[in-house]
Amino acid sequence: MGLGPGDVVGMLDAPVGLYIHVPFCSRICPFCPYNKVVPQSGQPVRYFAALGEEIRRYLDAGAAPAAGFTSLYVGGGTPTLFPKLLAGIVTDLPVAGERAIEVLPSHASPQRLTDLRAMGFDAVSIGAQSFSDEVLRTLRRPHDARQARAAVEAAVGRFALVDVDLIIDAALDPELGGAFLRDLEACFVLGVDQVSTYPLMRFGYTPFGRAAHDRRHEHQLMSQAARIAHAHGYERRSVWTFNRRRSRTYTSITRRRFLGCGAGASSFLGRDFLVNHFGVETYIEAVESEGLPIARHLRLGGAGGTAYDAFWQAYAGRVRPTDLLPGGAHPDQVGALVLAPLVTAGLLRPGRNDQAGGRTYLLTERGFDRYHDLERWVTYQLIEPLWTQMLAEHDLEGASADWVDAAAGRRTRLWQGVSALLERRPRAAA
């Protein structure tokens, strides 16, 4: 017997945000490694019914107390592909904080954006990737440069926070005339609140396949980007994001605790990490059989949970020892034993004390560069092997996920060791 909603909620050690995954796309972008399929006839209706049921079970178990979920984030796939079905899920959810959603540029018409506002969304991330038609053709995106710019223009001023995603491919950027920095500056001129600049990850199982990375050129591009941002009144607030000063931060991955619902969603509960089934039919069947669709359960424990927390705090550009306290430890001990060597190495610098009196440590430019490299290493060593295994569910279903070449995905000894050490077969808690 698998974990029940009460078991999962009982693992939480802090208030939690809700992540919803919509795994449907009308066409497949070959660079994107996330869980997605072209939907089968009738499948979206059944999927959203199962999604609503999964969320309801967690609500009934007390996942969102009187204050509600701390935040809501809807990703994909293409979350805006079936807006009416999505509205039936999210409109009445109890959410205390930000409600955010990823938006495909070709879906960002004024009417569609108005509909998203009516659903309660106050933050959007426009998946522009570039304002260069040549770059977009290389990425095989389903929109052009004109649609990307129009989407951003329509969103700015309509939401409390507008983020734009840009792709960095340092290997191709010189051949494409240095499009990335022009795209970045265009976002600043358009007045967006945040720009998320993601280096193109070469997942082995995608049609783009593996390729070498030019770390030095990537570091140089990000350093130039920081200078351009500063000139336009923006700041580098995390490893890959630039924000207008005093604006809110849009994030999908640095929320302290999150409960994931939907096919391919994951949850971080403090000491436990859960992964839902990736196969859409497998997910639906698990929910319809009165269970939860949890496929993998990694028991991180106190030390592992603290390490996970520290990793994503560092991505956000700052680390607070008060948030990383193992049992009985004092903030000064964490600072002296763990963070001081990183200060000596030039990766961190002490910042101001926060309102609670705790010291905050900030990443230096060198620290940003090293974390940039570390993030890619973690992606290839741990995330890709896990997703390679999970995406195989589509083959077992005979689903239309022919973009996945599981045999070409990375399989690392590190992931094998981590999985053997931490993984628990889902079962009812004692």
Short mmCIF file of C-alpha atoms in Angstrom, two decimals:
data_model
loop_
_atom_site.label_atom_id
_atom_site.label_comp_id
_atom_site.label_asym_id
_atom_site.label_seq_id
_atom_site.Cartn_x
_atom_site.Cartn_y
_atom_site.Cartn_z
CA MET A 1 0.00 0.00 0.00
CA GLY A 2 1.38 3.42 -0.93
CA LEU A 3 1.60 6.64 0.97
CA GLY A 4 -1.70 8.32 1.78
CA PRO A 5 -2.45 12.06 1.81
CA GLY A 6 -2.18 12.14 5.61
CA ASP A 7 1.26 10.50 5.43
CA VAL A 8 2.51 13.11 2.98
CA VAL A 9 1.07 16.06 4.90
CA GLY A 10 2.59 14.62 8.07
CA MET A 11 6.06 14.85 6.49
CA LEU A 12 5.78 18.63 6.13
CA ASP A 13 7.91 20.65 8.53
CA ALA A 14 6.76 24.11 7.35
CA PRO A 15 3.95 25.78 5.37
CA VAL A 16 3.95 24.67 1.75
CA GLY A 17 3.41 26.10 -1.73
CA LEU A 18 1.53 24.20 -4.42
CA TYR A 19 3.05 23.28 -7.79
CA ILE A 20 0.77 22.03 -10.60
CA HIS A 21 2.18 20.37 -13.71
CA VAL A 22 0.29 20.40 -17.03
CA PRO A 23 2.17 17.92 -19.27
CA PHE A 24 0.51 18.78 -22.59
CA CYS A 25 1.95 20.55 -25.65
CA SER A 26 0.44 20.99 -29.11
CA ARG A 27 3.95 20.41 -30.53
CA ILE A 28 7.26 19.35 -28.99
CA CYS A 29 10.22 21.71 -28.61
CA PRO A 30 13.28 19.45 -29.00
CA PHE A 31 15.52 21.27 -26.50
CA CYS A 32 13.04 21.06 -23.61
CA PRO A 33 13.69 18.17 -21.16
CA TYR A 34 10.51 18.47 -19.08
CA ASN A 35 7.73 15.90 -18.91
CA LYS A 36 5.34 16.51 -21.81
CA VAL A 37 3.26 14.76 -24.48
CA VAL A 38 0.96 15.70 -27.32
CA PRO A 39 -2.44 14.87 -25.77
CA GLN A 40 -4.54 11.99 -26.99
CA SER A 41 -8.23 12.46 -27.79
CA GLY A 42 -10.22 12.90 -24.58
CA GLN A 43 -7.12 12.69 -22.40
CA PRO A 44 -7.04 16.32 -21.14
CA VAL A 45 -10.53 16.07 -19.59
CA ARG A 46 -9.61 12.87 -17.77
CA TYR A 47 -6.25 14.32 -16.73
CA PHE A 48 -7.67 17.49 -15.20
CA ALA A 49 -10.33 15.46 -13.38
CA ALA A 50 -7.56 13.34 -11.82
CA LEU A 51 -5.51 16.45 -11.05
CA GLY A 52 -8.43 18.05 -9.23
CA GLU A 53 -8.96 14.86 -7.24
CA GLU A 54 -5.29 14.64 -6.24
CA ILE A 55 -5.34 18.23 -4.97
CA ARG A 56 -8.65 17.67 -3.15
CA ARG A 57 -7.21 14.70 -1.26
CA TYR A 58 -4.30 16.79 -0.02
CA LEU A 59 -6.65 19.63 0.98
CA ASP A 60 -8.85 17.19 2.90
CA ALA A 61 -5.72 15.97 4.72
CA GLY A 62 -4.86 19.51 5.85
CA ALA A 63 -2.11 20.49 3.39
CA ALA A 64 -3.39 24.06 3.28
CA PRO A 65 -4.55 25.25 6.72
CA ALA A 66 -6.64 28.38 7.24
CA ALA A 67 -4.02 30.62 5.60
CA GLY A 68 -3.93 28.47 2.45
CA PHE A 69 -0.95 27.39 0.38
CA THR A 70 1.92 29.85 0.60
CA SER A 71 1.99 30.16 -3.20
CA LEU A 72 0.77 28.58 -6.43
CA TYR A 73 2.93 27.85 -9.46
CA VAL A 74 1.61 26.25 -12.67
CA GLY A 75 4.18 24.90 -15.12
CA GLY A 76 4.48 22.44 -17.97
CA GLY A 77 4.33 21.43 -20.72
CA THR A 78 2.10 24.27 -21.83
CA PRO A 79 -0.10 25.31 -18.88
CA THR A 80 -2.19 27.67 -21.03
CA LEU A 81 -3.14 25.04 -23.62
CA PHE A 82 -6.49 24.19 -21.95
CA PRO A 83 -7.48 27.36 -20.06
CA LYS A 84 -11.08 26.36 -19.26
CA LEU A 85 -10.01 23.05 -17.76
CA LEU A 86 -7.28 24.81 -15.78
CA ALA A 87 -9.72 27.43 -14.49
CA GLY A 88 -11.84 24.67 -13.00
CA ILE A 89 -8.84 23.59 -10.93
CA VAL A 90 -7.16 26.81 -9.78
CA THR A 91 -9.81 29.52 -9.43
CA ASP A 92 -11.01 28.56 -5.96
CA LEU A 93 -7.79 27.16 -4.53
CA PRO A 94 -6.85 28.62 -1.11
CA VAL A 95 -3.59 30.49 -1.78
CA ALA A 96 -2.21 33.14 0.56
CA GLY A 97 0.60 34.43 -1.64
CA GLU A 98 1.66 34.67 -5.26
CA ARG A 99 -0.24 32.86 -8.03
CA ALA A 100 2.12 32.33 -10.97
CA ILE A 101 1.87 30.61 -14.35
CA GLU A 102 4.06 30.00 -17.41
CA VAL A 103 2.62 31.48 -20.62
CA LEU A 104 3.42 30.53 -24.22
CA PRO A 105 3.85 33.76 -26.25
CA SER A 106 1.32 32.71 -28.89
CA HIS A 107 -1.23 32.29 -26.07
CA ALA A 108 -0.60 35.75 -24.59
CA SER A 109 -3.42 37.59 -26.33
CA PRO A 110 -5.03 40.40 -24.30
CA GLN A 111 -8.15 38.26 -23.82
CA ARG A 112 -6.20 35.17 -22.69
CA LEU A 113 -4.20 37.30 -20.24
CA THR A 114 -7.42 38.83 -18.92
CA ASP A 115 -8.76 35.30 -18.40
CA LEU A 116 -5.63 34.40 -16.41
CA ARG A 117 -6.16 37.46 -14.21
CA ALA A 118 -9.74 36.30 -13.64
CA MET A 119 -8.39 32.93 -12.46
CA GLY A 120 -6.42 34.82 -9.81
CA PHE A 121 -2.96 34.80 -11.38
CA ASP A 122 -0.90 37.87 -10.46
CA ALA A 123 2.46 36.75 -11.90
CA VAL A 124 3.34 35.37 -15.33
CA SER A 125 6.48 34.02 -16.97
CA ILE A 126 6.50 34.59 -20.72
CA GLY A 127 8.46 31.81 -22.45
CA ALA A 128 9.93 34.05 -25.13
CA GLN A 129 13.40 32.41 -25.16
CA SER A 130 14.53 35.05 -27.69
CA PHE A 131 13.40 37.98 -29.84
CA SER A 132 15.47 36.65 -32.74
CA ASP A 133 13.69 34.61 -35.40
CA GLU A 134 16.95 32.82 -36.16
CA VAL A 135 17.33 31.70 -32.53
CA LEU A 136 13.69 30.66 -32.33
CA ARG A 137 14.00 28.60 -35.51
CA THR A 138 17.11 26.91 -34.08
CA LEU A 139 15.17 26.05 -30.91
CA ARG A 140 12.13 25.12 -33.04
CA ARG A 141 9.80 27.21 -30.92
CA PRO A 142 6.11 27.46 -31.96
CA HIS A 143 6.19 31.28 -32.08
CA ASP A 144 8.18 33.98 -33.84
CA ALA A 145 9.98 37.12 -32.64
CA ARG A 146 6.97 39.35 -33.32
CA GLN A 147 4.72 37.18 -31.15
CA ALA A 148 7.34 37.08 -28.37
CA ARG A 149 7.59 40.86 -28.22
CA ALA A 150 3.81 41.34 -28.46
CA ALA A 151 3.30 38.89 -25.58
CA VAL A 152 5.65 40.81 -23.30
CA GLU A 153 4.09 44.15 -24.23
CA ALA A 154 0.60 42.78 -23.50
CA ALA A 155 1.65 41.38 -20.10
CA VAL A 156 3.60 44.35 -18.71
CA GLY A 157 1.33 46.45 -16.52
CA ARG A 158 -1.39 43.78 -16.47
CA PHE A 159 0.20 41.66 -13.72
CA ALA A 160 1.98 42.50 -10.49
CA LEU A 161 5.05 40.64 -11.76
CA VAL A 162 6.12 39.84 -15.33
CA ASP A 163 9.09 37.52 -15.92
CA VAL A 164 10.57 36.68 -19.33
CA ASP A 165 12.54 33.50 -20.01
CA LEU A 166 15.60 33.75 -22.27
CA ILE A 167 17.81 30.88 -23.43
CA ILE A 168 21.60 31.19 -23.48
CA ASP A 169 23.45 28.91 -25.87
CA ALA A 170 27.03 30.09 -25.58
CA ALA A 171 28.16 27.71 -28.32
CA LEU A 172 25.73 29.12 -30.89
CA ASP A 173 25.49 32.72 -29.68
CA PRO A 174 28.46 34.03 -31.74
CA GLU A 175 27.05 32.37 -34.87
CA LEU A 176 23.70 34.02 -34.14
CA GLY A 177 25.24 37.48 -33.92
CA GLY A 178 25.27 37.78 -30.12
CA ALA A 179 21.48 37.67 -29.86
CA PHE A 180 21.37 36.92 -26.13
CA LEU A 181 22.60 40.30 -24.87
CA ARG A 182 20.34 42.12 -27.33
CA ASP A 183 17.39 40.06 -26.12
CA LEU A 184 18.26 40.85 -22.51
CA GLU A 185 18.44 44.58 -23.14
CA ALA A 186 15.15 44.45 -25.04
CA CYS A 187 13.48 43.00 -21.92
CA PHE A 188 14.84 45.85 -19.80
CA VAL A 189 13.60 48.44 -22.29
CA LEU A 190 10.15 46.79 -22.32
CA GLY A 191 10.01 47.26 -18.55
CA VAL A 192 9.64 43.66 -17.34
CA ASP A 193 10.11 42.97 -13.64
CA GLN A 194 12.47 40.02 -14.06
CA VAL A 195 14.46 38.23 -16.75
CA SER A 196 15.32 34.56 -16.22
CA THR A 197 18.33 33.62 -18.34
CA TYR A 198 18.71 29.86 -18.65
CA PRO A 199 21.77 28.22 -20.20
CA LEU A 200 20.68 25.58 -22.69
CA MET A 201 21.02 22.21 -20.95
CA ARG A 202 21.88 19.36 -23.29
CA PHE A 203 19.91 16.43 -21.90
CA GLY A 204 21.01 13.28 -23.66
CA TYR A 205 17.49 11.94 -24.13
CA THR A 206 16.23 15.02 -26.03
CA PRO A 207 16.56 15.44 -29.83
CA PHE A 208 19.21 18.11 -29.20
CA GLY A 209 21.34 15.48 -27.44
CA ARG A 210 24.58 15.97 -25.56
CA ALA A 211 27.14 18.64 -26.40
CA ALA A 212 30.12 20.33 -24.79
CA HIS A 213 29.67 23.61 -22.92
CA ASP A 214 31.91 26.65 -23.15
CA ARG A 215 32.01 27.58 -19.45
CA ARG A 216 34.31 30.56 -19.91
CA HIS A 217 32.14 32.13 -22.59
CA GLU A 218 29.03 31.55 -20.46
CA HIS A 219 30.70 33.28 -17.51
CA GLN A 220 31.67 36.20 -19.75
CA LEU A 221 28.14 36.52 -21.11
CA MET A 222 26.65 36.60 -17.62
CA SER A 223 29.20 39.17 -16.47
CA GLN A 224 28.32 41.37 -19.47
CA ALA A 225 24.63 40.80 -18.74
CA ALA A 226 25.12 42.02 -15.15
CA ARG A 227 26.72 45.24 -16.39
CA ILE A 228 23.89 45.87 -18.87
CA ALA A 229 21.34 45.16 -16.14
CA HIS A 230 22.99 47.64 -13.78
CA ALA A 231 22.93 50.34 -16.48
CA HIS A 232 19.15 49.87 -16.85
CA GLY A 233 18.36 49.87 -13.13
CA TYR A 234 18.27 46.10 -12.70
CA GLU A 235 20.27 43.83 -10.38
CA ARG A 236 21.50 40.25 -10.53
CA ARG A 237 19.34 38.72 -7.84
CA SER A 238 20.14 35.05 -8.43
CA VAL A 239 22.53 32.98 -10.51
CA TRP A 240 20.40 33.27 -13.65
CA THR A 241 17.92 36.08 -12.97
CA PHE A 242 17.95 39.88 -13.21
CA ASN A 243 15.35 41.98 -11.43
CA ARG A 244 14.22 45.56 -11.54
CA ARG A 245 15.34 47.07 -8.25
CA ARG A 246 12.72 46.75 -5.51
CA SER A 247 10.60 44.43 -7.65
CA ARG A 248 9.28 41.10 -6.42
CA THR A 249 11.10 37.90 -7.30
CA TYR A 250 9.51 35.30 -9.58
CA THR A 251 10.70 31.80 -8.90
CA SER A 252 9.67 28.24 -9.64
CA ILE A 253 12.49 26.36 -7.91
CA THR A 254 13.60 28.22 -4.79
CA ARG A 255 10.36 27.99 -2.81
CA ARG A 256 11.28 26.56 0.58
CA ARG A 257 8.64 23.81 0.62
CA PHE A 258 6.41 22.71 -2.24
CA LEU A 259 3.77 20.07 -2.85
CA GLY A 260 3.68 18.89 -6.46
CA CYS A 261 0.51 17.68 -8.17
CA GLY A 262 0.17 16.32 -11.69
CA ALA A 263 2.12 13.93 -13.92
CA GLY A 264 5.85 14.60 -13.50
CA ALA A 265 5.48 16.91 -10.48
CA SER A 266 7.80 16.60 -7.50
CA SER A 267 7.48 17.64 -3.85
CA PHE A 268 10.04 18.79 -1.29
CA LEU A 269 8.64 18.52 2.23
CA GLY A 270 11.73 19.31 4.33
CA ARG A 271 13.19 15.83 4.87
CA ASP A 272 11.47 13.96 2.04
CA PHE A 273 11.45 14.32 -1.75
CA LEU A 274 8.61 12.75 -3.75
CA VAL A 275 8.18 12.30 -7.51
CA ASN A 276 4.86 11.60 -9.22
CA HIS A 277 4.44 9.24 -12.16
CA PHE A 278 5.46 10.81 -15.48
CA GLY A 279 3.22 8.67 -17.69
CA VAL A 280 -0.09 10.49 -18.10
CA GLU A 281 -2.20 7.32 -18.20
CA THR A 282 -0.23 5.81 -15.31
CA TYR A 283 -0.87 9.00 -13.32
CA ILE A 284 -4.60 9.01 -14.09
CA GLU A 285 -4.98 5.32 -13.23
CA ALA A 286 -3.18 5.79 -9.89
CA VAL A 287 -5.59 8.56 -8.88
CA GLU A 288 -8.67 6.71 -10.17
CA SER A 289 -7.66 3.66 -8.10
CA GLU A 290 -8.04 5.83 -4.97
CA GLY A 291 -4.29 6.12 -4.38
CA LEU A 292 -1.73 8.88 -4.75
CA PRO A 293 0.33 8.95 -7.98
CA ILE A 294 3.68 8.88 -6.15
CA ALA A 295 6.33 6.87 -8.01
CA ARG A 296 9.52 7.69 -6.09
CA HIS A 297 10.22 8.59 -2.45
CA LEU A 298 13.67 9.76 -1.38
CA ARG A 299 14.13 10.06 2.37
CA LEU A 300 16.70 12.87 2.65
CA GLY A 301 16.69 13.15 6.43
CA GLY A 302 17.76 16.23 8.37
CA ALA A 303 21.21 16.60 6.82
CA GLY A 304 20.00 15.91 3.28
CA GLY A 305 17.09 18.31 3.64
CA THR A 306 19.41 21.03 4.93
CA ALA A 307 21.77 20.43 1.99
CA TYR A 308 18.85 20.72 -0.45
CA ASP A 309 17.77 23.95 1.23
CA ALA A 310 21.30 25.37 1.10
CA PHE A 311 21.69 24.49 -2.57
CA TRP A 312 18.61 26.44 -3.64
CA GLN A 313 19.25 29.31 -1.24
CA ALA A 314 22.64 29.70 -2.89
CA TYR A 315 20.97 29.72 -6.31
CA ALA A 316 18.93 32.68 -5.07
CA GLY A 317 22.19 34.50 -4.35
CA ARG A 318 22.06 34.51 -0.58
CA VAL A 319 22.36 32.07 2.31
CA ARG A 320 21.08 32.62 5.84
CA PRO A 321 22.52 30.33 8.53
CA THR A 322 19.31 30.73 10.55
CA ASP A 323 17.51 28.79 7.79
CA LEU A 324 20.03 25.95 7.77
CA LEU A 325 20.21 24.99 11.42
CA PRO A 326 20.67 21.30 12.21
CA GLY A 327 19.34 20.26 15.59
CA GLY A 328 21.00 22.14 18.45
CA ALA A 329 23.29 24.22 16.24
CA HIS A 330 23.73 27.98 16.60
CA PRO A 331 23.75 30.30 13.57
CA ASP A 332 27.31 31.38 14.34
CA GLN A 333 28.42 27.73 14.23
CA VAL A 334 26.93 27.27 10.76
CA GLY A 335 28.57 30.48 9.61
CA ALA A 336 31.96 29.58 11.05
CA LEU A 337 32.08 25.92 10.09
CA VAL A 338 30.28 25.88 6.74
CA LEU A 339 30.19 29.35 5.23
CA ALA A 340 33.42 30.96 6.43
CA PRO A 341 35.59 28.76 4.15
CA LEU A 342 33.45 29.88 1.20
CA VAL A 343 34.06 33.50 2.19
CA THR A 344 37.80 32.81 2.31
CA ALA A 345 37.60 31.23 -1.15
CA GLY A 346 35.95 34.37 -2.52
CA LEU A 347 32.63 32.67 -3.30
CA LEU A 348 30.57 34.42 -0.59
CA ARG A 349 30.73 37.78 1.14
CA PRO A 350 29.03 38.73 4.42
CA GLY A 351 25.94 40.85 3.94
CA ARG A 352 23.81 42.78 6.38
CA ASN A 353 22.02 41.30 9.35
CA ASP A 354 18.36 40.60 8.63
CA GLN A 355 15.44 41.79 10.76
CA ALA A 356 15.76 38.73 12.98
CA GLY A 357 19.38 39.59 13.68
CA GLY A 358 20.86 36.80 11.58
CA ARG A 359 23.73 37.32 9.16
CA THR A 360 23.07 36.92 5.43
CA TYR A 361 25.85 35.77 3.09
CA LEU A 362 25.79 36.86 -0.57
CA LEU A 363 27.30 35.21 -3.63
CA THR A 364 30.18 37.10 -5.22
CA GLU A 365 30.64 37.27 -9.01
CA ARG A 366 33.08 34.38 -8.70
CA GLY A 367 30.49 32.58 -6.58
CA PHE A 368 27.85 33.06 -9.27
CA ASP A 369 30.21 31.55 -11.86
CA ARG A 370 31.01 28.54 -9.71
CA TYR A 371 27.38 27.94 -8.87
CA HIS A 372 26.50 28.21 -12.57
CA ASP A 373 28.88 25.29 -13.18
CA LEU A 374 27.67 23.39 -10.10
CA GLU A 375 24.03 23.67 -11.18
CA ARG A 376 24.84 22.09 -14.54
CA TRP A 377 26.83 19.29 -12.84
CA VAL A 378 23.93 18.53 -10.47
CA THR A 379 21.52 18.59 -13.42
CA TYR A 380 23.51 16.05 -15.42
CA GLN A 381 24.56 13.87 -12.48
CA LEU A 382 21.26 13.66 -10.56
CA ILE A 383 18.29 15.22 -12.34
CA GLU A 384 18.78 13.81 -15.83
CA PRO A 385 19.28 10.19 -14.66
CA LEU A 386 16.09 10.38 -12.55
CA TRP A 387 14.04 11.91 -15.38
CA THR A 388 15.46 9.39 -17.86
CA GLN A 389 14.08 6.60 -15.69
CA MET A 390 10.73 8.29 -15.18
CA LEU A 391 10.19 9.21 -18.84
CA ALA A 392 10.40 5.50 -19.70
CA GLU A 393 6.82 5.27 -18.40
CA HIS A 394 5.66 6.82 -21.67
CA ASP A 395 7.14 3.89 -23.61
CA LEU A 396 5.38 1.43 -21.32
CA GLU A 397 2.10 3.20 -22.08
CA GLY A 398 2.77 3.32 -25.82
CA ALA A 399 2.24 7.08 -25.56
CA SER A 400 3.24 9.70 -28.12
CA ALA A 401 6.51 10.76 -26.43
CA ASP A 402 8.72 9.80 -29.36
CA TRP A 403 10.94 12.81 -28.61
CA VAL A 404 12.48 10.82 -25.73
CA ASP A 405 15.49 8.63 -26.46
CA ALA A 406 15.86 7.02 -23.05
CA ALA A 407 18.84 4.95 -24.18
CA ALA A 408 20.79 8.19 -24.77
CA GLY A 409 20.01 9.68 -21.35
CA ARG A 410 22.77 9.97 -18.77
CA ARG A 411 23.01 7.16 -16.24
CA THR A 412 25.50 8.09 -13.54
CA ARG A 413 27.03 6.13 -10.71
CA LEU A 414 26.33 9.06 -8.40
CA TRP A 415 22.59 8.84 -9.04
CA GLN A 416 22.67 5.06 -8.64
CA GLY A 417 24.34 5.50 -5.26
CA VAL A 418 22.01 8.26 -4.10
CA SER A 419 18.96 6.28 -5.19
CA ALA A 420 20.17 3.11 -3.45
CA LEU A 421 20.95 5.02 -0.26
CA LEU A 422 17.91 7.29 0.04
CA GLU A 423 15.04 5.78 -1.91
CA ARG A 424 12.11 4.23 -0.09
CA ARG A 425 9.37 2.28 -1.80
CA PRO A 426 6.14 4.24 -1.24
CA ARG A 427 4.28 2.65 1.64
CA ALA A 428 1.99 3.72 4.42
CA ALA A 429 3.67 5.50 7.31
CA ALA A 430 3.69 3.73 10.64
#
